[in-house]
Amino acid sequence: MSFKYTVAIIIIPVVFVLDQITKRWAVDSLKGKPTIDVIKGFFDFRYVENPGAAWGIFGSMDESVRKPFFIVVSIIAILFIIYFFIKIRKEQRVLSVSISLILGGAFGNFYDRVING
């Protein structure tokens, strides 16, 4: 098996699991609680929900439309990324790792859209 598929088989599930663990930590540790300062005035942890996409785009859309819309968009994005991954040449190792990291996050977000809306 080539490097890119070996790395994908390892990285994608690891990123997916870490994505779910950190999201669970955020809900358990931050939801309804005050901000946690890591570097005061520069870096902190706070719980915020974003029902939309980046920067809250479509966040005010009715959930009966928003949820299916984002599920379809997520599927299209994942299929596009997989297609792009398949086209990577075997010597493009850094790109293989990078796309595997992106796919792990994309699957995590897709899972959240399906399960949590």
Tab-separated table of N, CA and C in Angstrom:
chain	number	residue	atom	x	y	z
A	1	MET	N	0.855	-1.177	0.000
A	1	MET	CA	0.000	0.000	0.000
A	1	MET	C	0.901	1.241	0.000
A	2	SER	N	0.497	2.247	-0.742
A	2	SER	CA	1.315	3.450	-0.867
A	2	SER	C	1.266	4.291	0.411
A	3	PHE	N	2.255	5.174	0.519
A	3	PHE	CA	2.366	6.050	1.683
A	3	PHE	C	1.092	6.847	1.902
A	4	LYS	N	0.536	7.432	0.824
A	4	LYS	CA	-0.615	8.324	1.004
A	4	LYS	C	-1.812	7.585	1.587
A	5	TYR	N	-2.039	6.337	1.198
A	5	TYR	CA	-3.178	5.595	1.745
A	5	TYR	C	-2.888	5.106	3.159
A	6	THR	N	-1.653	4.733	3.421
A	6	THR	CA	-1.281	4.324	4.780
A	6	THR	C	-1.462	5.488	5.749
A	7	VAL	N	-0.967	6.645	5.334
A	7	VAL	CA	-1.075	7.824	6.197
A	7	VAL	C	-2.545	8.219	6.380
A	8	ALA	N	-3.339	8.104	5.340
A	8	ALA	CA	-4.767	8.441	5.445
A	8	ALA	C	-5.480	7.501	6.412
A	9	ILE	N	-5.169	6.215	6.329
A	9	ILE	CA	-5.808	5.226	7.206
A	9	ILE	C	-5.481	5.500	8.673
A	10	ILE	N	-4.315	6.060	8.923
A	10	ILE	CA	-3.917	6.385	10.299
A	10	ILE	C	-4.442	7.756	10.722
A	11	ILE	N	-4.201	8.768	9.912
A	11	ILE	CA	-4.486	10.155	10.310
A	11	ILE	C	-5.979	10.461	10.379
A	12	ILE	N	-6.745	10.050	9.398
A	12	ILE	CA	-8.167	10.425	9.354
A	12	ILE	C	-8.920	9.981	10.611
A	13	PRO	N	-8.819	8.704	11.016
A	13	PRO	CA	-9.545	8.322	12.245
A	13	PRO	C	-8.999	8.989	13.506
A	14	VAL	N	-7.692	9.207	13.573
A	14	VAL	CA	-7.115	9.859	14.747
A	14	VAL	C	-7.635	11.289	14.859
A	15	VAL	N	-7.636	12.024	13.752
A	15	VAL	CA	-8.142	13.399	13.773
A	15	VAL	C	-9.631	13.411	14.104
A	16	PHE	N	-10.393	12.488	13.536
A	16	PHE	CA	-11.828	12.402	13.824
A	16	PHE	C	-12.061	12.203	15.325
A	17	VAL	N	-11.356	11.262	15.926
A	17	VAL	CA	-11.523	10.975	17.354
A	17	VAL	C	-11.087	12.179	18.199
A	18	LEU	N	-9.946	12.782	17.866
A	18	LEU	CA	-9.500	13.966	18.611
A	18	LEU	C	-10.485	15.121	18.471
A	19	ASP	N	-11.059	15.278	17.289
A	19	ASP	CA	-12.079	16.296	17.051
A	19	ASP	C	-13.271	16.084	17.987
A	20	GLN	N	-13.728	14.852	18.092
A	20	GLN	CA	-14.876	14.551	18.946
A	20	GLN	C	-14.533	14.711	20.429
A	21	ILE	N	-13.331	14.300	20.810
A	21	ILE	CA	-12.903	14.442	22.213
A	21	ILE	C	-12.832	15.916	22.606
A	22	THR	N	-12.239	16.749	21.756
A	22	THR	CA	-12.107	18.167	22.105
A	22	THR	C	-13.459	18.866	22.122
A	23	LYS	N	-14.358	18.468	21.236
A	23	LYS	CA	-15.702	19.060	21.259
A	23	LYS	C	-16.453	18.642	22.525
A	24	ARG	N	-16.315	17.393	22.925
A	24	ARG	CA	-16.949	16.917	24.163
A	24	ARG	C	-16.360	17.660	25.355
A	25	TRP	N	-15.025	17.851	25.360
A	25	TRP	CA	-14.383	18.598	26.439
A	25	TRP	C	-14.941	20.011	26.511
A	26	ALA	N	-15.099	20.649	25.354
A	26	ALA	CA	-15.616	22.024	25.329
A	26	ALA	C	-17.013	22.086	25.929
A	27	VAL	N	-17.870	21.158	25.563
A	27	VAL	CA	-19.233	21.152	26.101
A	27	VAL	C	-19.201	20.898	27.605
A	28	ASP	N	-18.449	19.898	28.023
A	28	ASP	CA	-18.410	19.530	29.438
A	28	ASP	C	-17.720	20.580	30.314
A	29	SER	N	-16.687	21.219	29.797
A	29	SER	CA	-15.865	22.116	30.612
A	29	SER	C	-16.207	23.592	30.465
A	30	LEU	N	-16.816	23.973	29.351
A	30	LEU	CA	-16.991	25.390	29.078
A	30	LEU	C	-18.435	25.858	28.983
A	31	LYS	N	-19.340	24.987	28.586
A	31	LYS	CA	-20.722	25.408	28.362
A	31	LYS	C	-21.339	25.914	29.666
A	32	GLY	N	-21.821	27.141	29.617
A	32	GLY	CA	-22.460	27.743	30.782
A	32	GLY	C	-21.493	28.188	31.865
A	33	LYS	N	-20.205	28.191	31.548
A	33	LYS	CA	-19.191	28.568	32.535
A	33	LYS	C	-18.406	29.766	32.031
A	34	PRO	N	-17.719	30.456	32.926
A	34	PRO	CA	-16.952	31.634	32.497
A	34	PRO	C	-15.760	31.252	31.614
A	35	THR	N	-15.282	32.242	30.905
A	35	THR	CA	-14.127	32.079	30.032
A	35	THR	C	-12.909	31.642	30.839
A	36	ILE	N	-12.108	30.759	30.248
A	36	ILE	CA	-10.856	30.332	30.872
A	36	ILE	C	-9.715	31.063	30.164
A	37	ASP	N	-9.031	31.942	30.878
A	37	ASP	CA	-7.893	32.655	30.297
A	37	ASP	C	-6.673	31.740	30.279
A	38	VAL	N	-6.071	31.610	29.121
A	38	VAL	CA	-4.813	30.877	28.993
A	38	VAL	C	-3.669	31.885	29.017
A	39	ILE	N	-3.736	32.874	28.135
A	39	ILE	CA	-2.829	34.019	28.145
A	39	ILE	C	-3.726	35.244	28.187
A	40	LYS	N	-3.819	35.852	29.351
A	40	LYS	CA	-4.783	36.930	29.595
A	40	LYS	C	-4.708	38.014	28.513
A	41	GLY	N	-5.871	38.336	27.965
A	41	GLY	CA	-5.973	39.362	26.949
A	41	GLY	C	-5.542	38.926	25.556
A	42	PHE	N	-5.097	37.676	25.426
A	42	PHE	CA	-4.601	37.213	24.133
A	42	PHE	C	-5.232	35.892	23.696
A	43	PHE	N	-5.328	34.934	24.614
A	43	PHE	CA	-5.810	33.595	24.274
A	43	PHE	C	-6.650	33.059	25.414
A	44	ASP	N	-7.877	32.673	25.101
A	44	ASP	CA	-8.747	32.116	26.125
A	44	ASP	C	-9.654	31.052	25.511
A	45	PHE	N	-10.264	30.259	26.382
A	45	PHE	CA	-11.256	29.279	25.965
A	45	PHE	C	-12.623	29.780	26.404
A	46	ARG	N	-13.566	29.763	25.486
A	46	ARG	CA	-14.942	30.103	25.816
A	46	ARG	C	-15.847	29.251	24.932
A	47	TYR	N	-17.019	28.972	25.438
A	47	TYR	CA	-17.960	28.138	24.692
A	47	TYR	C	-18.867	29.014	23.839
A	48	VAL	N	-18.886	28.723	22.551
A	48	VAL	CA	-19.749	29.427	21.614
A	48	VAL	C	-20.302	28.396	20.641
A	49	GLU	N	-21.601	28.461	20.380
A	49	GLU	CA	-22.195	27.582	19.373
A	49	GLU	C	-22.418	28.372	18.094
A	50	ASN	N	-22.111	27.747	16.976
A	50	ASN	CA	-22.307	28.361	15.674
A	50	ASN	C	-23.165	27.411	14.842
A	51	PRO	N	-24.452	27.680	14.725
A	51	PRO	CA	-25.321	26.787	13.956
A	51	PRO	C	-25.114	26.917	12.444
A	52	GLY	N	-24.399	27.937	12.027
A	52	GLY	CA	-24.176	28.162	10.600
A	52	GLY	C	-22.824	27.626	10.169
A	53	ALA	N	-22.289	28.265	9.149
A	53	ALA	CA	-20.971	27.907	8.639
A	53	ALA	C	-19.972	28.940	9.147
A	54	ALA	N	-18.885	29.113	8.425
A	54	ALA	CA	-17.855	30.061	8.831
A	54	ALA	C	-18.456	31.438	9.082
A	55	TRP	N	-18.055	32.040	10.184
A	55	TRP	CA	-18.505	33.377	10.592
A	55	TRP	C	-20.022	33.460	10.761
A	56	GLY	N	-20.673	32.318	10.992
A	56	GLY	CA	-22.109	32.316	11.237
A	56	GLY	C	-22.974	32.415	9.995
A	57	ILE	N	-22.377	32.255	8.818
A	57	ILE	CA	-23.154	32.336	7.577
A	57	ILE	C	-24.286	31.297	7.615
A	58	PHE	N	-25.465	31.707	7.290
A	58	PHE	CA	-26.682	30.879	7.269
A	58	PHE	C	-27.123	30.433	8.663
A	59	GLY	N	-26.561	31.010	9.702
A	59	GLY	CA	-26.909	30.636	11.067
A	59	GLY	C	-28.344	30.936	11.438
A	60	SER	N	-28.932	31.932	10.810
A	60	SER	CA	-30.313	32.294	11.131
A	60	SER	C	-31.323	31.562	10.234
A	61	MET	N	-30.846	30.765	9.317
A	61	MET	CA	-31.725	29.991	8.435
A	61	MET	C	-32.522	28.983	9.270
A	62	ASP	N	-33.762	28.730	8.909
A	62	ASP	CA	-34.595	27.759	9.610
A	62	ASP	C	-33.893	26.395	9.643
A	63	GLU	N	-33.914	25.733	10.805
A	63	GLU	CA	-33.194	24.470	10.965
A	63	GLU	C	-33.665	23.394	9.995
A	64	SER	N	-34.936	23.404	9.633
A	64	SER	CA	-35.446	22.384	8.710
A	64	SER	C	-34.818	22.510	7.324
A	65	VAL	N	-34.275	23.672	7.021
A	65	VAL	CA	-33.571	23.897	5.749
A	65	VAL	C	-32.064	23.836	5.973
A	66	ARG	N	-31.607	24.447	7.077
A	66	ARG	CA	-30.176	24.556	7.351
A	66	ARG	C	-29.505	23.191	7.504
A	67	LYS	N	-30.100	22.307	8.298
A	67	LYS	CA	-29.466	21.011	8.563
A	67	LYS	C	-29.292	20.198	7.281
A	68	PRO	N	-30.351	19.976	6.478
A	68	PRO	CA	-30.133	19.222	5.234
A	68	PRO	C	-29.163	19.928	4.273
A	69	PHE	N	-29.235	21.256	4.233
A	69	PHE	CA	-28.336	22.019	3.362
A	69	PHE	C	-26.879	21.745	3.720
A	70	PHE	N	-26.553	21.847	5.007
A	70	PHE	CA	-25.164	21.640	5.415
A	70	PHE	C	-24.737	20.180	5.312
A	71	ILE	N	-25.648	19.257	5.479
A	71	ILE	CA	-25.306	17.847	5.285
A	71	ILE	C	-24.936	17.607	3.820
A	72	VAL	N	-25.723	18.128	2.910
A	72	VAL	CA	-25.436	17.968	1.473
A	72	VAL	C	-24.125	18.664	1.115
A	73	VAL	N	-23.944	19.890	1.599
A	73	VAL	CA	-22.696	20.618	1.319
A	73	VAL	C	-21.498	19.851	1.877
A	74	SER	N	-21.644	19.280	3.069
A	74	SER	CA	-20.555	18.504	3.668
A	74	SER	C	-20.218	17.282	2.830
A	75	ILE	N	-21.231	16.582	2.360
A	75	ILE	CA	-20.999	15.399	1.521
A	75	ILE	C	-20.269	15.795	0.238
A	76	ILE	N	-20.721	16.858	-0.399
A	76	ILE	CA	-20.069	17.327	-1.629
A	76	ILE	C	-18.612	17.702	-1.350
A	77	ALA	N	-18.380	18.418	-0.253
A	77	ALA	CA	-17.010	18.821	0.096
A	77	ALA	C	-16.127	17.608	0.359
A	78	ILE	N	-16.641	16.637	1.114
A	78	ILE	CA	-15.860	15.435	1.417
A	78	ILE	C	-15.544	14.673	0.135
A	79	LEU	N	-16.524	14.533	-0.746
A	79	LEU	CA	-16.274	13.833	-2.016
A	79	LEU	C	-15.234	14.564	-2.861
A	80	PHE	N	-15.311	15.890	-2.891
A	80	PHE	CA	-14.319	16.677	-3.624
A	80	PHE	C	-12.927	16.484	-3.034
A	81	ILE	N	-12.815	16.511	-1.709
A	81	ILE	CA	-11.513	16.346	-1.055
A	81	ILE	C	-10.964	14.940	-1.308
A	82	ILE	N	-11.840	13.930	-1.264
A	82	ILE	CA	-11.405	12.560	-1.562
A	82	ILE	C	-10.906	12.465	-3.001
A	83	TYR	N	-11.643	13.055	-3.929
A	83	TYR	CA	-11.220	13.062	-5.334
A	83	TYR	C	-9.845	13.720	-5.459
A	84	PHE	N	-9.670	14.865	-4.800
A	84	PHE	CA	-8.393	15.556	-4.827
A	84	PHE	C	-7.299	14.683	-4.221
A	85	PHE	N	-7.619	13.999	-3.128
A	85	PHE	CA	-6.651	13.112	-2.461
A	85	PHE	C	-6.216	11.987	-3.397
A	86	ILE	N	-7.157	11.395	-4.101
A	86	ILE	CA	-6.838	10.298	-5.019
A	86	ILE	C	-5.873	10.768	-6.111
A	87	LYS	N	-6.000	12.007	-6.525
A	87	LYS	CA	-5.164	12.560	-7.599
A	87	LYS	C	-3.748	12.927	-7.145
A	88	ILE	N	-3.491	12.925	-5.848
A	88	ILE	CA	-2.156	13.281	-5.345
A	88	ILE	C	-1.149	12.231	-5.820
A	89	ARG	N	-0.009	12.716	-6.301
A	89	ARG	CA	1.055	11.801	-6.717
A	89	ARG	C	1.748	11.226	-5.490
A	90	LYS	N	2.308	10.042	-5.627
A	90	LYS	CA	2.901	9.349	-4.478
A	90	LYS	C	4.050	10.113	-3.837
A	91	GLU	N	4.743	10.946	-4.600
A	91	GLU	CA	5.862	11.706	-4.021
A	91	GLU	C	5.401	12.955	-3.262
A	92	GLN	N	4.148	13.280	-3.313
A	92	GLN	CA	3.614	14.451	-2.608
A	92	GLN	C	3.183	14.067	-1.191
A	93	ARG	N	4.155	13.729	-0.385
A	93	ARG	CA	3.891	13.202	0.954
A	93	ARG	C	3.292	14.247	1.900
A	94	VAL	N	3.816	15.454	1.879
A	94	VAL	CA	3.300	16.503	2.774
A	94	VAL	C	1.847	16.811	2.415
A	95	LEU	N	1.552	16.855	1.127
A	95	LEU	CA	0.179	17.101	0.692
A	95	LEU	C	-0.739	15.958	1.122
A	96	SER	N	-0.249	14.719	1.072
A	96	SER	CA	-1.038	13.565	1.528
A	96	SER	C	-1.396	13.691	3.004
A	97	VAL	N	-0.424	14.094	3.811
A	97	VAL	CA	-0.667	14.288	5.245
A	97	VAL	C	-1.654	15.433	5.451
A	98	SER	N	-1.439	16.530	4.742
A	98	SER	CA	-2.299	17.711	4.890
A	98	SER	C	-3.750	17.405	4.544
A	99	ILE	N	-3.953	16.756	3.426
A	99	ILE	CA	-5.322	16.428	3.001
A	99	ILE	C	-5.950	15.411	3.952
A	100	SER	N	-5.158	14.503	4.488
A	100	SER	CA	-5.676	13.543	5.470
A	100	SER	C	-6.150	14.266	6.731
A	101	LEU	N	-5.395	15.275	7.165
A	101	LEU	CA	-5.809	16.075	8.326
A	101	LEU	C	-7.122	16.802	8.041
A	102	ILE	N	-7.228	17.372	6.846
A	102	ILE	CA	-8.454	18.081	6.456
A	102	ILE	C	-9.632	17.113	6.411
A	103	LEU	N	-9.421	15.929	5.843
A	103	LEU	CA	-10.508	14.939	5.772
A	103	LEU	C	-10.958	14.491	7.158
A	104	GLY	N	-10.019	14.308	8.075
A	104	GLY	CA	-10.390	13.940	9.440
A	104	GLY	C	-11.300	14.985	10.064
A	105	GLY	N	-10.961	16.250	9.878
A	105	GLY	CA	-11.806	17.340	10.382
A	105	GLY	C	-13.132	17.427	9.656
A	106	ALA	N	-13.113	17.193	8.353
A	106	ALA	CA	-14.357	17.239	7.569
A	106	ALA	C	-15.318	16.138	8.014
A	107	PHE	N	-14.792	14.937	8.264
A	107	PHE	CA	-15.646	13.858	8.754
A	107	PHE	C	-16.187	14.175	10.147
A	108	GLY	N	-15.360	14.809	10.989
A	108	GLY	CA	-15.824	15.218	12.317
A	108	GLY	C	-16.957	16.232	12.233
A	109	ASN	N	-16.821	17.198	11.348
A	109	ASN	CA	-17.868	18.201	11.176
A	109	ASN	C	-19.127	17.590	10.567
A	110	PHE	N	-18.959	16.688	9.619
A	110	PHE	CA	-20.112	16.008	9.020
A	110	PHE	C	-20.871	15.219	10.091
A	111	TYR	N	-20.137	14.490	10.907
A	111	TYR	CA	-20.745	13.715	11.990
A	111	TYR	C	-21.549	14.629	12.919
A	112	ASP	N	-20.949	15.764	13.278
A	112	ASP	CA	-21.656	16.717	14.147
A	112	ASP	C	-22.907	17.264	13.491
A	113	ARG	N	-22.853	17.555	12.209
A	113	ARG	CA	-24.028	18.065	11.491
A	113	ARG	C	-25.148	17.028	11.505
A	114	VAL	N	-24.804	15.763	11.298
A	114	VAL	CA	-25.818	14.713	11.258
A	114	VAL	C	-26.378	14.450	12.658
A	115	ILE	N	-25.504	14.343	13.640
A	115	ILE	CA	-25.928	13.977	15.000
A	115	ILE	C	-26.495	15.171	15.770
A	116	ASN	N	-25.825	16.316	15.703
A	116	ASN	CA	-26.195	17.457	16.532
A	116	ASN	C	-26.865	18.605	15.771
A	117	GLY	N	-26.931	18.491	14.473
A	117	GLY	CA	-27.558	19.550	13.686
A	117	GLY	C	-26.656	20.730	13.488
